[in-house]
Tab-separated table of C-alpha atoms and ligand atoms in Angstrom:
chain	number	residue	atom	x	y	z
F	1	UNK	CA	15.605	120.284	-90.819
F	2	UNK	CA	14.898	121.747	-87.385
F	3	UNK	CA	17.178	120.812	-84.492
F	4	UNK	CA	15.731	119.413	-81.281
F	5	UNK	CA	17.688	121.958	-79.277
F	6	UNK	CA	18.299	125.697	-79.387
F	7	UNK	CA	20.449	127.028	-76.582
F	8	UNK	CA	20.658	130.716	-77.394
F	9	UNK	CA	17.598	133.010	-77.745
F	10	UNK	CA	16.421	136.445	-76.612
F	11	UNK	CA	13.038	137.808	-75.496
F	12	UNK	CA	11.691	141.219	-74.461
F	13	UNK	CA	13.480	140.675	-71.142
F	14	UNK	CA	16.505	141.944	-73.062
F	15	UNK	CA	16.633	143.014	-76.709
F	16	UNK	CA	14.384	140.435	-78.375
F	17	UNK	CA	11.114	141.421	-80.044
F	18	UNK	CA	8.925	138.575	-78.733
F	19	UNK	CA	7.663	138.294	-75.184
F	20	UNK	CA	8.834	135.173	-73.348
F	21	UNK	CA	5.405	133.626	-74.031
F	22	UNK	CA	5.495	134.429	-77.744
F	23	UNK	CA	9.054	133.159	-77.972
F	24	UNK	CA	8.310	129.855	-76.234
F	25	UNK	CA	5.237	129.360	-78.434
F	26	UNK	CA	7.326	129.983	-81.545
F	27	UNK	CA	10.210	127.753	-80.460
F	28	UNK	CA	7.913	124.898	-79.402
F	29	UNK	CA	5.800	125.176	-82.553
F	30	UNK	CA	8.935	124.643	-84.619
F	31	UNK	CA	9.565	121.277	-82.979
F	32	UNK	CA	12.417	122.323	-80.705
F	33	UNK	CA	12.262	120.289	-77.479
F	34	UNK	CA	15.127	121.805	-75.467
F	35	UNK	CA	15.161	125.579	-75.409
F	36	UNK	CA	17.435	127.887	-73.463
F	37	UNK	CA	16.241	131.431	-72.863
F	38	UNK	CA	19.451	133.467	-72.626
F	39	UNK	CA	18.605	137.142	-72.305
F	40	UNK	CA	21.423	139.654	-71.836
F	41	UNK	CA	22.167	140.177	-68.129
F	42	UNK	CA	18.683	139.016	-67.142
F	43	UNK	CA	16.559	136.068	-66.092
F	44	UNK	CA	13.472	138.305	-65.864
F	45	UNK	CA	11.773	136.422	-68.696
F	46	UNK	CA	12.140	132.974	-67.184
F	47	UNK	CA	9.039	132.914	-64.953
F	48	UNK	CA	6.750	133.817	-67.850
F	49	UNK	CA	8.557	131.430	-70.207
F	50	UNK	CA	8.089	128.603	-67.695
F	51	UNK	CA	4.353	129.268	-67.567
F	52	UNK	CA	4.157	129.235	-71.361
F	53	UNK	CA	6.241	126.042	-71.515
F	54	UNK	CA	3.585	124.189	-69.509
F	55	UNK	CA	1.272	124.343	-72.508
F	56	UNK	CA	3.671	122.410	-74.722
F	57	UNK	CA	4.179	118.692	-74.152
F	58	UNK	CA	7.712	117.412	-74.887
F	59	UNK	CA	9.124	120.887	-74.489
F	60	UNK	CA	11.745	121.788	-71.894
F	61	UNK	CA	12.937	125.227	-70.891
F	62	UNK	CA	16.471	125.825	-69.664
F	63	UNK	CA	17.007	129.115	-67.822
F	64	UNK	CA	20.130	130.990	-68.876
F	65	UNK	CA	21.823	134.367	-69.223
F	66	UNK	CA	24.161	135.882	-71.809
F	67	UNK	CA	27.008	137.875	-70.263
F	68	UNK	CA	28.923	140.449	-72.301
F	69	UNK	CA	32.636	140.643	-71.519
F	70	UNK	CA	35.540	142.524	-73.045
F	71	UNK	CA	39.071	141.775	-74.073
F	72	UNK	CA	41.276	144.340	-75.757
F	73	UNK	CA	39.701	145.319	-79.052
F	74	UNK	CA	37.036	142.619	-79.028
F	75	UNK	CA	34.079	141.170	-77.168
F	76	UNK	CA	33.473	137.755	-75.732
F	77	UNK	CA	29.924	136.720	-74.912
F	78	UNK	CA	29.489	133.983	-72.361
F	79	UNK	CA	26.302	131.988	-71.989
F	80	UNK	CA	25.484	130.713	-68.524
F	81	UNK	CA	23.026	127.821	-68.752
F	82	UNK	CA	21.136	126.295	-65.821
F	83	UNK	CA	21.204	129.516	-63.781
F	84	UNK	CA	18.427	129.944	-61.241
F	85	UNK	CA	16.222	133.071	-61.264
F	86	UNK	CA	15.790	132.482	-57.515
F	87	UNK	CA	19.513	132.894	-56.856
F	88	UNK	CA	19.805	136.165	-54.903
F	89	UNK	CA	23.530	136.640	-55.528
F	90	UNK	CA	23.049	136.059	-59.232
F	91	UNK	CA	20.285	138.672	-59.292
F	92	UNK	CA	22.438	141.236	-57.466
F	93	UNK	CA	25.158	140.966	-60.094
F	94	UNK	CA	22.692	140.984	-62.995
F	95	UNK	CA	21.135	144.162	-61.618
F	96	UNK	CA	24.564	145.841	-61.499
F	97	UNK	CA	25.239	144.821	-65.073
F	98	UNK	CA	21.867	146.198	-66.232
F	99	UNK	CA	22.505	149.506	-64.438
F	100	UNK	CA	25.796	149.696	-66.328
F	101	UNK	CA	23.875	149.273	-69.585
F	102	UNK	CA	21.666	152.251	-68.747
F	103	UNK	CA	24.661	154.561	-68.213
F	104	UNK	CA	26.249	153.330	-71.388
F	105	UNK	CA	23.051	153.607	-73.406
F	106	UNK	CA	22.682	157.235	-72.369
F	107	UNK	CA	26.321	157.823	-73.259
F	108	UNK	CA	25.763	156.484	-76.767
F	109	UNK	CA	22.632	158.590	-77.266
F	110	UNK	CA	24.534	161.706	-76.135
F	111	UNK	CA	27.307	160.971	-78.625
F	112	UNK	CA	24.770	160.410	-81.404
F	113	UNK	CA	23.137	163.733	-80.620
F	114	UNK	CA	26.520	165.480	-80.714
F	115	UNK	CA	26.826	164.025	-84.215
F	116	UNK	CA	23.446	165.426	-85.249
F	117	UNK	CA	21.447	162.199	-84.865
F	118	UNK	CA	18.769	163.696	-82.633
F	119	UNK	CA	17.140	160.609	-81.139
F	120	UNK	CA	15.631	160.852	-77.665
F	121	UNK	CA	16.805	158.792	-74.690
F	122	UNK	CA	13.190	158.609	-73.493
F	123	UNK	CA	12.215	157.010	-76.812
F	124	UNK	CA	15.002	154.412	-76.486
F	125	UNK	CA	13.718	153.546	-73.020
F	126	UNK	CA	10.182	153.255	-74.393
F	127	UNK	CA	11.366	150.839	-77.078
F	128	UNK	CA	13.198	148.768	-74.464
F	129	UNK	CA	10.045	148.625	-72.324
F	130	UNK	CA	10.734	146.541	-69.241
F	131	UNK	CA	13.922	145.154	-70.733
F	132	UNK	CA	17.521	146.062	-70.018
F	133	UNK	CA	18.412	148.785	-72.535
F	134	UNK	CA	20.690	147.425	-75.212
F	135	UNK	CA	22.257	148.776	-78.371
F	136	UNK	CA	19.556	147.119	-80.538
F	137	UNK	CA	17.009	149.407	-78.874
F	138	UNK	CA	19.089	152.447	-79.841
F	139	UNK	CA	19.418	151.002	-83.342
F	140	UNK	CA	15.636	150.735	-83.590
F	141	UNK	CA	15.282	154.384	-82.547
F	142	UNK	CA	17.772	155.340	-85.276
F	143	UNK	CA	15.815	153.353	-87.874
F	144	UNK	CA	12.561	154.895	-86.697
F	145	UNK	CA	13.983	158.425	-86.988
F	146	UNK	CA	15.243	157.635	-90.479
F	147	UNK	CA	18.976	158.012	-89.741
F	148	UNK	CA	19.693	154.453	-90.939
F	149	UNK	CA	17.718	151.977	-93.067
F	150	UNK	CA	18.085	148.939	-90.874
F	151	UNK	CA	19.343	147.798	-87.483
F	152	UNK	CA	22.483	146.218	-88.951
F	153	UNK	CA	23.462	149.526	-90.600
F	154	UNK	CA	23.292	151.289	-87.236
F	155	UNK	CA	25.792	148.803	-85.833
F	156	UNK	CA	28.086	149.013	-88.855
F	157	UNK	CA	28.440	152.780	-88.926
F	158	UNK	CA	27.377	154.221	-85.572
F	159	UNK	CA	27.025	152.041	-82.517
F	160	UNK	CA	29.103	148.929	-83.254
F	161	UNK	CA	32.605	148.629	-81.799
F	162	UNK	CA	34.061	150.651	-84.670
F	163	UNK	CA	31.118	153.032	-84.943
F	164	UNK	CA	31.439	156.764	-84.387
F	165	UNK	CA	29.133	156.776	-81.328
F	166	UNK	CA	30.415	153.630	-79.613
F	167	UNK	CA	30.818	153.744	-75.839
F	168	UNK	CA	32.502	151.062	-73.738
F	169	UNK	CA	30.613	149.511	-70.865
F	170	UNK	CA	32.056	148.262	-67.617
F	171	UNK	CA	31.987	144.500	-67.779
F	172	UNK	CA	33.528	141.381	-66.320
F	173	UNK	CA	36.513	139.785	-67.964
F	174	UNK	CA	35.713	136.550	-69.824
F	175	UNK	CA	37.398	134.409	-67.153
F	176	UNK	CA	35.481	136.233	-64.399
F	177	UNK	CA	32.226	135.495	-66.212
F	178	UNK	CA	33.116	131.800	-66.474
F	179	UNK	CA	34.036	131.640	-62.795
F	180	UNK	CA	30.886	133.486	-61.773
F	181	UNK	CA	28.656	131.114	-63.785
F	182	UNK	CA	30.370	128.123	-62.184
F	183	UNK	CA	30.051	129.626	-58.699
F	184	UNK	CA	26.340	130.049	-59.287
F	185	UNK	CA	26.116	126.339	-60.174
F	186	UNK	CA	25.696	126.627	-63.959
F	187	UNK	CA	27.433	125.735	-67.190
F	188	UNK	CA	29.574	128.232	-69.126
F	189	UNK	CA	29.505	128.265	-72.921
F	190	UNK	CA	31.445	130.676	-75.145
F	191	UNK	CA	28.874	132.198	-77.525
F	192	UNK	CA	29.660	132.840	-81.221
F	193	UNK	CA	33.449	132.537	-80.778
F	194	UNK	CA	34.233	133.391	-84.402
F	195	UNK	CA	32.619	136.838	-84.191
F	196	UNK	CA	32.873	140.205	-82.467
F	197	UNK	CA	36.342	141.115	-83.607
F	198	UNK	CA	37.949	137.748	-82.806
F	199	UNK	CA	40.021	136.234	-85.615
F	200	UNK	CA	40.277	132.459	-86.094
F	201	UNK	CA	43.903	132.602	-84.924
F	202	UNK	CA	42.823	134.174	-81.632
F	203	UNK	CA	40.184	131.571	-80.805
F	204	UNK	CA	42.526	128.825	-79.581
F	205	UNK	CA	44.679	130.870	-77.172
F	206	UNK	CA	41.577	132.527	-75.698
F	207	UNK	CA	39.876	129.166	-75.394
F	208	UNK	CA	42.820	127.709	-73.464
F	209	UNK	CA	42.479	130.445	-70.834
F	210	UNK	CA	38.726	130.002	-70.564
F	211	UNK	CA	39.018	126.230	-70.285
F	212	UNK	CA	41.450	126.781	-67.400
F	213	UNK	CA	38.859	129.042	-65.769
F	214	UNK	CA	36.411	126.117	-65.950
F	215	UNK	CA	34.437	126.725	-69.148
F	216	UNK	CA	32.695	123.528	-70.259
F	217	UNK	CA	31.189	124.324	-73.680
F	218	UNK	CA	31.495	126.416	-76.828
F	219	UNK	CA	29.022	127.393	-79.532
F	220	UNK	CA	29.885	125.618	-82.759
F	221	UNK	CA	26.539	125.401	-84.531
F	222	UNK	CA	25.709	129.082	-84.583
F	223	UNK	CA	23.205	130.884	-86.772
F	224	UNK	CA	24.824	131.281	-90.177
F	225	UNK	CA	28.311	129.867	-89.528
F	226	UNK	CA	29.751	128.262	-92.654
F	227	UNK	CA	30.638	124.574	-92.827
F	228	UNK	CA	34.320	125.504	-92.596
F	229	UNK	CA	33.814	127.596	-89.434
F	230	UNK	CA	31.729	124.867	-87.828
F	231	UNK	CA	34.414	122.288	-88.632
F	232	UNK	CA	37.185	124.554	-87.299
F	233	UNK	CA	35.363	125.137	-83.999
F	234	UNK	CA	34.288	121.508	-83.689
F	235	UNK	CA	37.897	120.322	-83.965
F	236	UNK	CA	38.868	122.711	-81.168
F	237	UNK	CA	36.084	121.284	-78.990
F	238	UNK	CA	37.436	117.787	-79.566
F	239	UNK	CA	41.024	118.871	-78.869
F	240	UNK	CA	40.118	120.589	-75.598
F	241	UNK	CA	37.257	118.341	-74.502
F	242	UNK	CA	34.600	121.035	-74.691
F	243	UNK	CA	30.941	120.332	-75.346
F	244	UNK	CA	29.992	121.656	-78.807
F	245	UNK	CA	26.707	123.533	-78.458
F	246	UNK	CA	24.753	125.956	-80.561
F	247	UNK	CA	21.757	128.158	-81.095
F	248	UNK	CA	20.017	130.584	-83.386
F	249	UNK	CA	20.613	133.674	-81.193
F	250	UNK	CA	17.083	134.541	-82.253
F	251	UNK	CA	16.082	138.156	-81.515
F	252	UNK	CA	13.233	138.682	-83.981
F	253	UNK	CA	14.532	142.146	-84.880
F	254	UNK	CA	16.798	141.518	-87.843
F	255	UNK	CA	14.151	140.982	-90.525
F	256	UNK	CA	13.962	138.306	-93.188
F	257	UNK	CA	17.608	137.269	-93.001
F	258	UNK	CA	17.224	136.108	-89.413
F	259	UNK	CA	17.438	132.390	-88.655
F	260	UNK	CA	14.410	131.018	-86.817
F	261	UNK	CA	14.755	129.053	-83.571
F	262	UNK	CA	15.989	125.533	-84.262
F	263	UNK	CA	17.236	126.481	-87.714
F	264	UNK	CA	20.798	125.376	-86.959
F	265	UNK	CA	22.549	122.030	-87.608
F	266	UNK	CA	22.849	120.998	-83.957
F	267	UNK	CA	23.342	117.225	-83.568
F	268	UNK	CA	21.255	115.248	-81.040
F	269	UNK	CA	24.507	114.043	-79.423
F	270	UNK	CA	25.217	117.610	-78.235
F	271	UNK	CA	21.844	117.729	-76.496
F	272	UNK	CA	22.389	114.365	-74.813
F	273	UNK	CA	25.841	115.392	-73.615
F	274	UNK	CA	24.508	118.722	-72.349
F	275	UNK	CA	21.834	117.022	-70.254
F	276	UNK	CA	24.381	114.496	-68.946
F	277	UNK	CA	26.829	117.232	-68.016
F	278	UNK	CA	24.007	119.274	-66.489
F	279	UNK	CA	23.203	116.445	-64.098
F	280	UNK	CA	26.715	116.714	-62.639
F	281	UNK	CA	26.306	120.423	-61.813
F	282	UNK	CA	25.234	121.982	-58.485
F	283	UNK	CA	22.115	123.242	-60.307
F	284	UNK	CA	21.146	119.785	-61.554
F	285	UNK	CA	17.552	120.449	-60.450
F	286	UNK	CA	17.247	122.846	-63.403
F	287	UNK	CA	18.138	120.127	-65.923
F	288	UNK	CA	15.136	118.669	-67.802
Y	1	LIG	ZN1	26.053	137.531	-78.134
Y	2	LIG	ZN1	22.708	136.437	-77.936
């Protein structure tokens, strides 16, 4: 059963495999009606996605961004929905974040080379194309050169947080990301809270701080979360009056195991509440 909404996807504007047009065509063809494009540190895919969206009746595109932030020993990803590509201040900050990715990407490649994994930085940039360089691009170069079998293996052993070639990147704190999204008129949603080194026990105290910073939503219906995880996160949303959202986090690079857009148990009530909440935001013009 395909959900009517998918609020977390990636295109070639960051580390996804499909162009914004191909992605929108895929998402719409699956019967999803409300689709957020949430590339890492970028809204560069939105203009093209909007053009593609025109071809699909009953399909609505929501422009968004996924921000990477750090806490000690773990990562918190924050989705900003209803963010305008025409917002100059937003674009200035996104550009800074992308420049930081370049430095970090080169740092990782240098470390890999010191460890005998002789991939080329120029090849990583080629793979990224016009997109902001991300670790998945480095992973693809490692697969291509035969150092690992698949992208996930590269993360597990080399470039993930506990990998031998991991390099930190300068980022915002989670609360700063929430506040920035709100300042730019959008809605802040904690992405995949039960991942990235965060234990279930840590979720609630972190959530309390983010709620205080103004965060309005949290991903509950995420990719392959188990029923128990979904229930755990849903209860927290009820307790703290957060909107339970969700998405496939579709990248198109993880092979057969990857969930397709809309392939998540997102209830219609979440979509209705999202649109309602969106209409109360400064960026209400971006709400379908
Ligand atoms: Zn993420
Ligand atoms: Zn993502």
